[in-house]
CSV table of C-alpha atoms in Angstrom, one decimal:
chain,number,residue,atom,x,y,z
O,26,UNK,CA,31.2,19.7,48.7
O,27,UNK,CA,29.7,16.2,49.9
O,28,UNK,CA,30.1,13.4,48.6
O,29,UNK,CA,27.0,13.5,47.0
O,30,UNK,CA,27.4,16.6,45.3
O,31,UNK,CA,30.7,15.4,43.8
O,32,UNK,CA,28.7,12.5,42.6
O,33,UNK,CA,25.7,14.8,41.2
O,34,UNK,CA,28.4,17.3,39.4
O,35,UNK,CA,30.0,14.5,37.3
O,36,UNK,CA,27.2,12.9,36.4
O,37,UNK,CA,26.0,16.2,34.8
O,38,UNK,CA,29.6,16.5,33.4
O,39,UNK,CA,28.7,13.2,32.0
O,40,UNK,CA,25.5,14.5,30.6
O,41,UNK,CA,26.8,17.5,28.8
O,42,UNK,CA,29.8,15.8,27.2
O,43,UNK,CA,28.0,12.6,26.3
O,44,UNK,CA,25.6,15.1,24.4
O,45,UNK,CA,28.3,16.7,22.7
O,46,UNK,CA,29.5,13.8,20.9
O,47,UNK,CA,26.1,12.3,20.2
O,48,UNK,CA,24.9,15.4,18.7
O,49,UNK,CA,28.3,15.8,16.8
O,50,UNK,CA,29.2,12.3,15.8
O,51,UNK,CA,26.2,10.3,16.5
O,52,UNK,CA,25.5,7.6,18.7
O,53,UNK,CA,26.6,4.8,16.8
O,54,UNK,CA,30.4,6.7,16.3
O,55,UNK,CA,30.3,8.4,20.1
O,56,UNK,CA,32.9,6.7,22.3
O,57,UNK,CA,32.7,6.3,25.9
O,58,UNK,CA,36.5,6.6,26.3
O,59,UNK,CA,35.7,10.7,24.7
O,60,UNK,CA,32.6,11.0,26.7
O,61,UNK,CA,34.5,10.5,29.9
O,62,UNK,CA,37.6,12.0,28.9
O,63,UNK,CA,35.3,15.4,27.6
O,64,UNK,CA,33.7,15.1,31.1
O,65,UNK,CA,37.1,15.5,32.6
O,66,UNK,CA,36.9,12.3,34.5
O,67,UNK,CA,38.2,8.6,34.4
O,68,UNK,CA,36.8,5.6,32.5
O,69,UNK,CA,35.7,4.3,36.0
O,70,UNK,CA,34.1,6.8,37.0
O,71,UNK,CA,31.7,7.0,33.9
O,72,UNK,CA,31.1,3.1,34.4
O,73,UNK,CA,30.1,3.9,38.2
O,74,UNK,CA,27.6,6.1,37.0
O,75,UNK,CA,26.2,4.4,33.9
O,76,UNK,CA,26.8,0.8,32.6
O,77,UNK,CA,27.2,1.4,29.0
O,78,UNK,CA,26.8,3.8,26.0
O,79,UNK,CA,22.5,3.2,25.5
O,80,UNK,CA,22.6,4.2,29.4
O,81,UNK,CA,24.6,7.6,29.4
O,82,UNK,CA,21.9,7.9,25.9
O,83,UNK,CA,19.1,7.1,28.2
O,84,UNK,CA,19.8,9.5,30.8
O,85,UNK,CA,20.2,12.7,27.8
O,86,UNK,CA,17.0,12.0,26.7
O,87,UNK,CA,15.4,12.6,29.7
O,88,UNK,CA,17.3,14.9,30.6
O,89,UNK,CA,16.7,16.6,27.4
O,90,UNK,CA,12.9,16.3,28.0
O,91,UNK,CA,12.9,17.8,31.5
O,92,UNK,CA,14.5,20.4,29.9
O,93,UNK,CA,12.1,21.0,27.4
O,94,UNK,CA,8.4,20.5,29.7
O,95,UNK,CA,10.4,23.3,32.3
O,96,UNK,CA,10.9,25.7,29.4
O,97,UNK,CA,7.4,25.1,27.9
O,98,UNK,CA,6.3,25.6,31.7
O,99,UNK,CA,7.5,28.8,32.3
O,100,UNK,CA,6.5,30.2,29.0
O,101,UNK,CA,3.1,29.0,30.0
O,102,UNK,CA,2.9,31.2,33.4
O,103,UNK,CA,3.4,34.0,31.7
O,104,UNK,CA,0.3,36.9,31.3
O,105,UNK,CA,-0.5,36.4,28.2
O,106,UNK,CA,-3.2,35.0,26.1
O,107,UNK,CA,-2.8,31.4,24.4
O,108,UNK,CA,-2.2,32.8,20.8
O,109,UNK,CA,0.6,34.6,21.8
O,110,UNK,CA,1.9,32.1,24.4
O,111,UNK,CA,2.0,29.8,21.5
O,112,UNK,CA,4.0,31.9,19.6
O,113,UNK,CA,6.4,32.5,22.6
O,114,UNK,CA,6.6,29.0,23.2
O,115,UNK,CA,7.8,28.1,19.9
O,116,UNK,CA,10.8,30.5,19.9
O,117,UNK,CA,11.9,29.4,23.0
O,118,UNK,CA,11.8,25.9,22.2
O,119,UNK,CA,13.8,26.9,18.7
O,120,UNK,CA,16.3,29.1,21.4
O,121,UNK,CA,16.1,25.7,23.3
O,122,UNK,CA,17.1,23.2,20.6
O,123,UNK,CA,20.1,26.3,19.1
O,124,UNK,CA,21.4,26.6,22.5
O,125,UNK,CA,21.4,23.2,24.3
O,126,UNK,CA,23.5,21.1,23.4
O,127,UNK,CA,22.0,18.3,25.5
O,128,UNK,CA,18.2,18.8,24.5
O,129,UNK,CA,19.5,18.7,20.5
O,130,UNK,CA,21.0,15.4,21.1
O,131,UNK,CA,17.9,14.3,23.1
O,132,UNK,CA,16.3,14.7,20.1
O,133,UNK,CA,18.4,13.4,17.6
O,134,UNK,CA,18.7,10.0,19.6
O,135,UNK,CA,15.2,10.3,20.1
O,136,UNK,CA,14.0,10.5,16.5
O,137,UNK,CA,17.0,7.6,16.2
O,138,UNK,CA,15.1,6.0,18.7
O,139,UNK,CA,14.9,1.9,18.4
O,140,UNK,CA,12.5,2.0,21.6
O,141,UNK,CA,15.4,2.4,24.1
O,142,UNK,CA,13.2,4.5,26.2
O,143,UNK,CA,9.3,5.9,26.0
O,144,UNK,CA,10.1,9.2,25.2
O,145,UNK,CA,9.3,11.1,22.1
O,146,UNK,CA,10.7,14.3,21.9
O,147,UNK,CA,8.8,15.0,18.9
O,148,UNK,CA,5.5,13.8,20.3
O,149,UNK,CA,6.1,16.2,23.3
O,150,UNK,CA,6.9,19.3,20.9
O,151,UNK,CA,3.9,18.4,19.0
O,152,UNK,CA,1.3,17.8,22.0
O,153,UNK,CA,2.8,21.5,23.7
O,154,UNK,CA,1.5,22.8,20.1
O,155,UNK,CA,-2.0,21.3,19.9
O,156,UNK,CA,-2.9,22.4,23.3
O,157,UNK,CA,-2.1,25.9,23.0
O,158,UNK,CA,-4.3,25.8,20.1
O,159,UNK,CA,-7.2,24.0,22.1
O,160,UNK,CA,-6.6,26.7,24.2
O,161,UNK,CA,-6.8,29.4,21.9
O,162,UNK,CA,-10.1,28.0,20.8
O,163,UNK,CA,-11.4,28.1,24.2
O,164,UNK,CA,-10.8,31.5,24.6
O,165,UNK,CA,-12.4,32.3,21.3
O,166,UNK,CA,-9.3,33.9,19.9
O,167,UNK,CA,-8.9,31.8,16.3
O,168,UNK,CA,-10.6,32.9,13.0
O,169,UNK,CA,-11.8,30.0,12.4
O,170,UNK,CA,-14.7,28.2,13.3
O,171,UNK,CA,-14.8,24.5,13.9
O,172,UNK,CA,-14.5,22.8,10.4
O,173,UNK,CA,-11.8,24.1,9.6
O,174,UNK,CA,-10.1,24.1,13.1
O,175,UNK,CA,-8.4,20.9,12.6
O,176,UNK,CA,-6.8,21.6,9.1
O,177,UNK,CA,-5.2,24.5,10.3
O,178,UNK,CA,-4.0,23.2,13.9
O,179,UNK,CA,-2.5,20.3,11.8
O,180,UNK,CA,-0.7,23.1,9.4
O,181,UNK,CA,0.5,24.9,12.3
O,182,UNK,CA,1.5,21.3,13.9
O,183,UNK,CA,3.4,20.3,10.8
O,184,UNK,CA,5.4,23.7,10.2
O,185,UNK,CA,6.4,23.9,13.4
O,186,UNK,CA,8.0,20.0,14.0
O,187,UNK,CA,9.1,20.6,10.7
O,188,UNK,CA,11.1,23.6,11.7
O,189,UNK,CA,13.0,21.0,14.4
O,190,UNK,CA,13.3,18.7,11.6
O,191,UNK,CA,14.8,20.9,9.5
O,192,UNK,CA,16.8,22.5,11.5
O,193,UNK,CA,19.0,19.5,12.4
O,194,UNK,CA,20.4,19.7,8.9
O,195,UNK,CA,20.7,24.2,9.2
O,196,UNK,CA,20.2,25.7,12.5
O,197,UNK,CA,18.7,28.8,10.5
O,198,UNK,CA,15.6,27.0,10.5
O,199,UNK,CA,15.5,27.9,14.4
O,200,UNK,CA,17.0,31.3,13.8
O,201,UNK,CA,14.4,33.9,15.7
O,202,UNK,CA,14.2,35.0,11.8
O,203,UNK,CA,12.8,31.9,10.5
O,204,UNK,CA,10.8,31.3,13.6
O,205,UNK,CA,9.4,34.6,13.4
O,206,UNK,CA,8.5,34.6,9.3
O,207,UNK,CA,6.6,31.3,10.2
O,208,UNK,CA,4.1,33.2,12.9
O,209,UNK,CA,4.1,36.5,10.7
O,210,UNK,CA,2.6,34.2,7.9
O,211,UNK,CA,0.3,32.1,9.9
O,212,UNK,CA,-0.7,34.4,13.0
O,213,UNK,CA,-2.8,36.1,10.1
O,214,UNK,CA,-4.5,32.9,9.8
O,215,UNK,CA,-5.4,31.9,12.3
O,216,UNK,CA,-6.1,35.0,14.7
O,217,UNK,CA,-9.8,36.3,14.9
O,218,UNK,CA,-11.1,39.7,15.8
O,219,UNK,CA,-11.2,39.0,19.7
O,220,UNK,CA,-7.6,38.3,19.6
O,221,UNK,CA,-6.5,41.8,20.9
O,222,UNK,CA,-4.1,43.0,20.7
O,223,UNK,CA,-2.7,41.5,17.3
O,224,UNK,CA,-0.6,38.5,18.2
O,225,UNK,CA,3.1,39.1,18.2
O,226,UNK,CA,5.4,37.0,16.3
O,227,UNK,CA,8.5,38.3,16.9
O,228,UNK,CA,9.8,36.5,20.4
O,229,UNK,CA,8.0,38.9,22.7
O,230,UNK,CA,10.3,37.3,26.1
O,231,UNK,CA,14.1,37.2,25.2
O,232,UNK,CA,15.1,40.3,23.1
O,233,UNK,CA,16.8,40.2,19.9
O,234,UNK,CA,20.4,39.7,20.7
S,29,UNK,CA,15.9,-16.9,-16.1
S,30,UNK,CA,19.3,-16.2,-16.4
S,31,UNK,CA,22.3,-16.2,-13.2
S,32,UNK,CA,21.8,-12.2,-13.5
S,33,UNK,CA,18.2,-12.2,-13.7
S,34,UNK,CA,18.1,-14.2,-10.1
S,35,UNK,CA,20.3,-12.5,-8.6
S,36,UNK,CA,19.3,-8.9,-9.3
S,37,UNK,CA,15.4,-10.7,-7.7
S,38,UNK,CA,17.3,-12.0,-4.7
S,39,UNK,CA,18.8,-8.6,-4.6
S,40,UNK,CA,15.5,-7.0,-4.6
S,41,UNK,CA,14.2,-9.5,-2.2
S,42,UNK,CA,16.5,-8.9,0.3
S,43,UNK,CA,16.3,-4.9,0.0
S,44,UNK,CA,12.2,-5.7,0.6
S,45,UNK,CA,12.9,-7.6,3.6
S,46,UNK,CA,15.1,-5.6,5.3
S,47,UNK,CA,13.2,-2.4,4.5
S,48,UNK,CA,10.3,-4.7,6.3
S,49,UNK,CA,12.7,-4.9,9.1
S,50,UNK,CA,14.2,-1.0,9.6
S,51,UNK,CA,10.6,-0.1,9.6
S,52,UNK,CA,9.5,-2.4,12.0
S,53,UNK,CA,12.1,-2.9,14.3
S,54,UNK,CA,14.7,-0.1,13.9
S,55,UNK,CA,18.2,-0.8,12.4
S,56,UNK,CA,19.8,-1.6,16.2
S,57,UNK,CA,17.2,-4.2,16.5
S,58,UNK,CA,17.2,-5.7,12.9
S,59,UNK,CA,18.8,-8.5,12.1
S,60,UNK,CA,20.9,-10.4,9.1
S,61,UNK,CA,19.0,-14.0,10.0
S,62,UNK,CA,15.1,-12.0,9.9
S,63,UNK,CA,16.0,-10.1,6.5
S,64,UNK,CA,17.9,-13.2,4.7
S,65,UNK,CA,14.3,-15.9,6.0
S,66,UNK,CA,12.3,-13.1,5.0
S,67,UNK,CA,13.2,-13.0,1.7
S,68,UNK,CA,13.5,-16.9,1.2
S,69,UNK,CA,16.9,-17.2,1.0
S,70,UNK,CA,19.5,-18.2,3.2
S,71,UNK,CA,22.1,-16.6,5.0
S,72,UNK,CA,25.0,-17.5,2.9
S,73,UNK,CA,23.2,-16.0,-0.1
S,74,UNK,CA,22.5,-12.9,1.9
S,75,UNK,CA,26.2,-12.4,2.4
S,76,UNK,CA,26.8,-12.7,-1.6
S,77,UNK,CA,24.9,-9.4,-1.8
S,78,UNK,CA,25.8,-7.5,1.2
S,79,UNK,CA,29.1,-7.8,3.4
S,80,UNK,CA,26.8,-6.9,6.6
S,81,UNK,CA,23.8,-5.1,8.1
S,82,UNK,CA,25.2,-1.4,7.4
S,83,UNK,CA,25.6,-2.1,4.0
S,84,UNK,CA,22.0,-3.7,3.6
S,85,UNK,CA,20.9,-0.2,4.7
S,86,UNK,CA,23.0,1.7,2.5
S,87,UNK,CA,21.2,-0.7,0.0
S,88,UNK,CA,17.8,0.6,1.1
S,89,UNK,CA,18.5,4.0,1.3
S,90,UNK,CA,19.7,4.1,-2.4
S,91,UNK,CA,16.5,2.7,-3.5
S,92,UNK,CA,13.9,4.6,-1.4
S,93,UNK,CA,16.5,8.0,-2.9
S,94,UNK,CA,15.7,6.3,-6.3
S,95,UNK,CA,12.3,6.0,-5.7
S,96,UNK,CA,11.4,9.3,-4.4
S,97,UNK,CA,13.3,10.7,-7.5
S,98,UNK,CA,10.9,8.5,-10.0
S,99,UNK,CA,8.3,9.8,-8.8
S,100,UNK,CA,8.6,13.4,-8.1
S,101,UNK,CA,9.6,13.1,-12.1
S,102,UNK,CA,7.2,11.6,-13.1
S,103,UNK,CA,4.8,14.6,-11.6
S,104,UNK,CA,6.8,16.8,-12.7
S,105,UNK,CA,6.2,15.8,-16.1
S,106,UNK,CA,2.1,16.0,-15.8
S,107,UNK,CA,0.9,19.4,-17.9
S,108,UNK,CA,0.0,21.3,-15.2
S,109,UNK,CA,0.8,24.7,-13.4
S,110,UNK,CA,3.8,24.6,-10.6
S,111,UNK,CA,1.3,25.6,-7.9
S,112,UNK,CA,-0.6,22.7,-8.4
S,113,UNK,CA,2.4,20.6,-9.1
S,114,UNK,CA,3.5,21.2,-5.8
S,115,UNK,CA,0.0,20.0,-4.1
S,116,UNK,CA,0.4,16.9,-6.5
S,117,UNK,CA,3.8,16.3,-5.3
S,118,UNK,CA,3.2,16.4,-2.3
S,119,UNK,CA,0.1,14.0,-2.2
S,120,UNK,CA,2.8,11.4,-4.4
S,121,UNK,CA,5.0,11.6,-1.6
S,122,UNK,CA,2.7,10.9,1.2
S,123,UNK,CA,1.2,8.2,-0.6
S,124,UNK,CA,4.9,6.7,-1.2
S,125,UNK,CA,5.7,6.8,2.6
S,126,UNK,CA,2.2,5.4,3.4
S,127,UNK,CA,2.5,2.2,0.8
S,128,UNK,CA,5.6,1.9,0.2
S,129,UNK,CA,8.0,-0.2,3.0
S,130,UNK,CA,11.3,0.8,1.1
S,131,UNK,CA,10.6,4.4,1.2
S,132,UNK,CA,9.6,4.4,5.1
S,133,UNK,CA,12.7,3.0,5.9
S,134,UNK,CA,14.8,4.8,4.0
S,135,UNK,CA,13.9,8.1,5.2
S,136,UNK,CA,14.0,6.2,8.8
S,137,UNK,CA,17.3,5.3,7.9
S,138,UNK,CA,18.2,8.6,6.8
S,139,UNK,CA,16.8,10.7,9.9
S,140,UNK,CA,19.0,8.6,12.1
S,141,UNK,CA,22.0,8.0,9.7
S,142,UNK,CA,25.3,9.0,11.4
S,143,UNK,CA,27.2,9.3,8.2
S,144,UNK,CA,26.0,6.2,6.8
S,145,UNK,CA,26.1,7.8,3.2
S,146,UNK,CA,25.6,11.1,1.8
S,147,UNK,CA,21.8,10.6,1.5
S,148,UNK,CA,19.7,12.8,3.1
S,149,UNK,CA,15.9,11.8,2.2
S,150,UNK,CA,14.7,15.1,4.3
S,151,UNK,CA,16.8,17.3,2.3
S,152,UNK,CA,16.0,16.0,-0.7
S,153,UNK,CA,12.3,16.6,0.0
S,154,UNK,CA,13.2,19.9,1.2
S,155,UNK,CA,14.7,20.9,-1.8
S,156,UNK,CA,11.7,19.5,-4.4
S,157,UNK,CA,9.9,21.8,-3.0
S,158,UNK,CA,11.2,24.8,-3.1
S,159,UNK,CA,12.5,24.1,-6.5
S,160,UNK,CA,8.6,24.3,-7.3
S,161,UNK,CA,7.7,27.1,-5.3
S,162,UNK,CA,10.6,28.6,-7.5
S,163,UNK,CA,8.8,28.2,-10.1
S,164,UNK,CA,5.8,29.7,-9.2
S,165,UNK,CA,7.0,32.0,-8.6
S,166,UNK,CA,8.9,32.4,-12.1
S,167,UNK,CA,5.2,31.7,-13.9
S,168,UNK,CA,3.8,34.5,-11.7
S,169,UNK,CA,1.2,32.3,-9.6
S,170,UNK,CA,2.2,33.7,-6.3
S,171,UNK,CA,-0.2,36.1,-4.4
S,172,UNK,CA,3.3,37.5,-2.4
S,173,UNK,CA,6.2,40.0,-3.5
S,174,UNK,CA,9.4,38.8,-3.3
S,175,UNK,CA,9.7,40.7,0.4
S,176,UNK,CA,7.5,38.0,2.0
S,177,UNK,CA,8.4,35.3,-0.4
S,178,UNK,CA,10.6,33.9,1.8
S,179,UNK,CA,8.1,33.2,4.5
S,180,UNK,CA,5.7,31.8,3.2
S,181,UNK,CA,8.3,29.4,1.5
S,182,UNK,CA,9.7,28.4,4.2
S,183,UNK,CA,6.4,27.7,6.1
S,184,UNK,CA,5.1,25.6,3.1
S,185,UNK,CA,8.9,23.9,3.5
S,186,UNK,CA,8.3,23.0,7.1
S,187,UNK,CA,4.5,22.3,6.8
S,188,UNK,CA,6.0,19.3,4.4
S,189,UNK,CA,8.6,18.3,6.0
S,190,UNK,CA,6.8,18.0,9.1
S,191,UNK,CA,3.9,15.6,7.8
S,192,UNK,CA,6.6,13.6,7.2
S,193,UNK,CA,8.2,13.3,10.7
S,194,UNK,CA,5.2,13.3,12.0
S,195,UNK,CA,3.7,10.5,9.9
S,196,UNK,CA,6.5,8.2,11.3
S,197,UNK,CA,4.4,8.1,15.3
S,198,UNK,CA,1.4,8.2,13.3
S,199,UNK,CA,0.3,7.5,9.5
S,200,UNK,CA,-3.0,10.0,9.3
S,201,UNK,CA,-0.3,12.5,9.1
S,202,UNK,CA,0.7,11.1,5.7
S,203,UNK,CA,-3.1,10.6,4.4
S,204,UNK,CA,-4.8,12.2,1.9
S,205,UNK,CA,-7.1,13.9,4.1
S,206,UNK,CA,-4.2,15.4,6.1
S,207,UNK,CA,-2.8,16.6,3.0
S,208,UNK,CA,-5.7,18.0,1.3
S,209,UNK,CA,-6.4,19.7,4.4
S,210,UNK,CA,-2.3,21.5,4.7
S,211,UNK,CA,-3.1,22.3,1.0
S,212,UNK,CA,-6.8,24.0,1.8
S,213,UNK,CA,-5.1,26.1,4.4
S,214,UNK,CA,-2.0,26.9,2.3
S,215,UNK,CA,-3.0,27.3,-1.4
S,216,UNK,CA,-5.1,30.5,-0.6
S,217,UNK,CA,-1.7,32.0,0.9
S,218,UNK,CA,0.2,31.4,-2.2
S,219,UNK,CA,-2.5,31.9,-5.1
S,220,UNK,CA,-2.3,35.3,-6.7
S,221,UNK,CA,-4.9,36.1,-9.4
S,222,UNK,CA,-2.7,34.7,-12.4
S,223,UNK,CA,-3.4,31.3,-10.6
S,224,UNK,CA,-6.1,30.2,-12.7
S,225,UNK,CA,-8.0,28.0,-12.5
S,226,UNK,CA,-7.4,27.6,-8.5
S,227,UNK,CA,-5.0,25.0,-7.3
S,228,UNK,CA,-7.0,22.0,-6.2
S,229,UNK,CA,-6.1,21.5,-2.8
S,230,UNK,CA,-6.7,17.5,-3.1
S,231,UNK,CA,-4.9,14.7,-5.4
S,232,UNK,CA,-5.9,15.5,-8.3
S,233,UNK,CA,-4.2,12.2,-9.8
S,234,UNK,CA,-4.6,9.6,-7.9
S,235,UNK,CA,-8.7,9.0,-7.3
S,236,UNK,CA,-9.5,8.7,-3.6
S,237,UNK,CA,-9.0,5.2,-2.3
């Protein structure tokens, strides 16, 4: 392994620890002394790679996001139409934000967030929502015709950050359960009579485990 | 003016201007000097009330708690069915984020609390409204059995709570348009026939602005 490497590993061992104690104890109680001693490295080496605790926050959150536009990327390559994808999409990010341990605390710290960086995890969630709906509309799948296109993107908007919301407090919000009793109610809502076949929402990509 | 009477106003002072400040600047950023000039008094007099920043946010939280109590009380109170007690709610709390400075932080202050108190503004919003869809569900207003109850109470939970995360980036979120329009979208869902007259999707208290 090169030097370089070495350096790369530990700063994701970093990453992945620093996460942990943000997303269990916060960032105001998270300590850099556990964040490097979780990482299995020295103080010193933490403090070569970043220069204090709003750093090593920094660097989650973007990792967290990078994280979260290469899930929502993949889901969108995949052969399917844009009602659908939308539903796809939101389990994964829910599998995402259950799963990760670094993308939940990139978005606790950035709902937290005293403008230590420009990133807004939520405002990324909620942008990856409208435009699968814009989508949708362009392909003529929705129910709806224009007037009331905008009260129900914002409904399906607001349900589905609400679901992250919530589910800081009670991961069962972002259960595939929950996720999929929100798209069996609103699916019917919002998906016209091109939309064939009927839009799944149960997660049609990762199985039921 | 009695000694009590001034310094429960300077109290009240001091929890405006630091709510001011949360909502502005973030807690990190806030500071003791910017809350005590803000509410005309000086620092020394801010320390009478509060032994430091933490505590003027615990301060803050407690009253935007009390406040949201008040006035999910006082509609609760109003003569009218649950279904359209929970549209009316709902309006009373968007309007309270929108005008009110103390409320916004709180639930800022909450959202990013690492064990600050046992508030929890979200949960509390959370759990007003289900207690209404409850009883809807009691008085027999809901279109759904109870085998898809569940659902559709947990969308019209996340539709909620969302408006309000989302209404922190962005304050249309939290207007009456925004949610007249969740309600227009939801309230045929949840009607069932016994629902009469229909729920009126819009405030029916407050007259629009």
């Amino acid at each position: 392994m090169t030097k370089q490497e070495r350096a790369a590993r530990t700063r994701d061992a970093l990453i992945r620890s620093a996460a942990g104690e943000f997303d269990r104890r916060g960032y105001d109680l998270a300590t850099l002394s556990a964040i490097s001693s979780g990482a299995g490295v020295s103080p010193g080496a933490l403090h070569f790679h970043f220069e204090n605790k709003a750093a090593v926050a920094v660097a989650v959150e973007y990792e967290a996001a990078a994280r979260l536009r290469r899930t929502a990327r993949l889901e969108y390559r995949r052969p399917s139409d844009a009602l659908q994808n939308l539903a796809d999409t939101t389990h994964a990010l829910a599998r995402l934000l259950r799963e990760d341990v670094v993308v939940r605390a990139g978005f606790r710290l950035s709902c937290a967030n005293d403008r230590r960086t420009e990133l807004n995890l939520r405002q990324e969630w909620q942008s990856c929502v409208q435009q699968r709906l814009a989508e949708a509309a362009d392909e003529g799948l929705l129910a709806f015709g224009p007037e009331h296109q905008q009260d129900l993107a914002r409904t399906v908007v607001a349900a589905t950050v609400g679901l992250e919301s919530l589910g800081r407090d009670n991961d069962e919000w972002l259960s595939p359960r929950t996720v999929t009793g929100l798209w069996r109610t609103l699916l019917p809502l919002l998906a016209g009579p091109d939309a064939f076949p009927d839009p799944e929402p149960a997660d049609t990509v990762t199985p039921a485990a």
